[in-house]
Amino acid sequence: MVLEASFLCIDNSDYMRNGDHAPSRMEAQLDAVNLLSGAKTQSNPENVVGLLSTAGRGVEVQVALTGDVGQVLSLSHGIKIGGNANLSAGIQVAQLSLKHRQNKNQRQRIIVFVGSPVQEEEAALVKLGKKLKKNSVAMDIINFGEEAENAAKLEALLNAVNSDDNSHLVTVPPGPHVLSDILLSSPIVQGEDGAGAAMAGMGGGGGEGAGDFAGLAVDPNMDPEFAWALRVSMEEERARQEAAAKAAEEAGAGSAEGAAASSGEGAAAAPASDAEMAEAAGGAAAGDADEQALLEQALAMSMPGAAAEQPKTPATAPPAETPGAPVGGASETPASAAPPPSAVPAPALEDAVMAEADEDEAMQLALAMSMSQGGGGESTTPAPAPAPAPAAGDMSAVFQDPSFLQSVLGSLPGVDPNDPRIQSVLQKQDGDKKEDEDKK
Amino acid sequence: GGELRSDCDEQLLITIAFPSAVKLHSIVLEGPGSAPDEIRLFLNRTAMGFDDAEAEEPLQALPLDEARRSGAPLLLQYVKFQNVSTLTLFAPSNQEESEVTTLHRLRFFGSVHDTTNMKEFKRV
């Protein structure tokens, strides 16, 4: 609800041809201009926005301050890509335009997109920032594209401008996400009063639709506190996914362990346990997997809490991002890679089980439990890939072997394999197995 | 007890809006060594920036020195300050030429315009 005049400085240098922000940096930027100009003019009827380009033949004011978003949109699409961006000149021109705004009651704000390496020295930027602060101009910086290279300079510029937390820096790394979606949940659009501006953003964005809460059946106007909580958890989830993607990159895609770990963190709900199952089998077959890690994974799978927690995570995660997220991709790849060694897993697993028998009985039990669960799950679902199903069947067959179960149970301290209760359970399992086979 | 310090550089711009129009007679200003060396006064200007203050001719400029920043009243041209609703004070630099300009106290002397006292108002 702040009455302000905003000037958008967009980067139209040759770097904007890069396609790392879908569909290209320039298009992503124009989409963000659409969102920002809509959000700014909607938040107060007297708000105005302007637009200038910092590269090309020099800094060029494309749209002088206006309340008409349509004008900004139509003229923004005529901007040509070329040359190198001149950040400080762009900011100075924007400041001059803001100084001559018609309504002096409007606060001044410059929103600058930086997608190419910043040429200026840090000291020069700090000096410029102080000048803006002195003239009470706020500044929002969107750092994308060359974000790592520019981070230090832009941070310094922001610190020079910032007073009373009125300026923000949003860093958007390349990825499957959309630039304007990130901005929608950033303080640039949210402003100081959160939900109020968010709904304005939705109205103005038009194409963005329900933005953050698409597919969640949540109306931020009805329950702002809930919407706020959702937004916070989304941001945390996004940060976590970024960290996981980075970790996966570092570990290297070739390593089976790395893939298993990243998929363990993936937010995909139903396929997750199946994928983990297949991976666990694949890892044992490869023989180089750490046995301890395998057991821990089995233990995690057999925990009753894990199953209950799984569906919660995707509910708070942005649904638009999950399928395209790098972690999602990672969890799919090993699952499809699993079928070839279909015959191998069962004996290899048995070996692993036998080898571990005298090491850690509790782990052993957990593995056994998870195996029987996995077998049940596979038989009830209509087996997506033909290969895993028989593999799982083999595994459950291992546990139907009474002599093997006897040896496993016998190795547990304080368990008498001849106890009538255990005997009855074993017999019951045997009966279940027969029923399953009848169904088949 | 407190003090007012300039934020980004040595320049200081203070805008004071009075609740109703006043007549100003004098100003008393107290400050340490880094007090302003000059005060430029502008009348009834809203939304004034540093650039405007530097470029424009003030209504009155008051040079300050050691003696005049320790509580001596600075007389204004009374005829020019008869209808003051907003007063802008601009300090371009300070007496020490340091980065931060400091003020300890700023007092205004004058009188309120004669207005209708609604308690004495009688219907006819």
Coordinates of N, CA, C and O in Angstrom, one line a residue, chain A residues 95 99 101 104-105 130-131 133-135 163, chain B residues 7-9 11 46-47 49-52 54:
Chain A
Q95 N 17.4 7.6 -11.3 CA 17.3 8.5 -10.2 C 16.8 9.9 -10.6 O 16.0 10.5 -10.0
K99 N 13.4 11.8 -9.7 CA 13.5 13.1 -9.0 C 12.4 14.0 -9.7 O 11.9 14.9 -9.0
R101 N 9.6 13.2 -10.8 CA 8.2 12.6 -10.8 C 7.2 13.8 -10.5 O 7.6 14.7 -9.8
K104 N 5.2 14.5 -5.8 CA 6.3 14.5 -4.9 C 6.1 13.7 -3.6 O 7.0 13.4 -2.9
N105 N 4.8 13.3 -3.4 CA 4.5 12.4 -2.3 C 4.9 11.0 -2.5 O 5.0 10.2 -1.5
K130 N 25.4 5.5 -1.7 CA 25.2 6.5 -0.6 C 24.4 7.7 -1.1 O 23.6 8.3 -0.4
K131 N 24.7 8.0 -2.4 CA 24.0 9.2 -3.0 C 22.5 8.9 -3.1 O 21.6 9.7 -2.8
K133 N 20.9 6.8 -1.1 CA 20.4 6.8 0.3 C 20.1 8.2 0.8 O 19.1 8.5 1.4
K134 N 21.0 9.1 0.4 CA 20.9 10.5 0.8 C 19.6 11.1 0.2 O 18.9 12.0 0.9
N135 N 19.3 10.7 -1.0 CA 18.1 11.3 -1.6 C 16.9 10.4 -1.4 O 15.9 10.5 -2.1
S163 N 18.4 1.6 4.0 CA 18.1 2.3 5.3 C 16.7 1.8 5.7 O 15.8 1.7 4.9
Chain B
D7 N 23.6 11.4 8.2 CA 23.6 10.0 7.9 C 24.7 9.6 6.9 O 25.6 8.9 7.3
C8 N 24.6 10.1 5.7 CA 25.5 9.7 4.6 C 26.8 10.5 4.5 O 27.8 10.0 4.3
D9 N 26.6 11.8 4.6 CA 27.8 12.7 4.6 C 27.5 13.9 5.5 O 26.7 13.8 6.4
Q11 N 26.1 16.7 5.1 CA 25.0 17.6 4.9 C 23.8 17.1 5.7 O 23.6 15.9 5.9
T46 N 7.3 21.6 0.8 CA 7.2 20.2 1.2 C 8.1 19.5 0.1 O 8.3 20.0 -1.0
A47 N 8.5 18.3 0.5 CA 9.3 17.4 -0.4 C 10.5 18.1 -1.0 O 10.6 18.3 -2.2
G49 N 14.5 18.2 -1.6 CA 15.6 17.3 -1.6 C 16.9 18.0 -1.5 O 16.9 19.3 -1.5
F50 N 18.0 17.3 -1.3 CA 19.3 17.9 -1.1 C 19.7 18.8 -2.3 O 20.3 19.8 -2.2
D51 N 19.4 18.2 -3.5 CA 19.7 19.0 -4.7 C 19.0 20.3 -4.8 O 19.7 21.3 -5.1
D52 N 17.7 20.3 -4.4 CA 17.0 21.6 -4.4 C 17.6 22.5 -3.4 O 17.8 23.7 -3.7
E54 N 20.5 22.8 -2.3 CA 21.8 23.3 -2.6 C 21.7 24.3 -3.8 O 22.4 25.3 -3.8

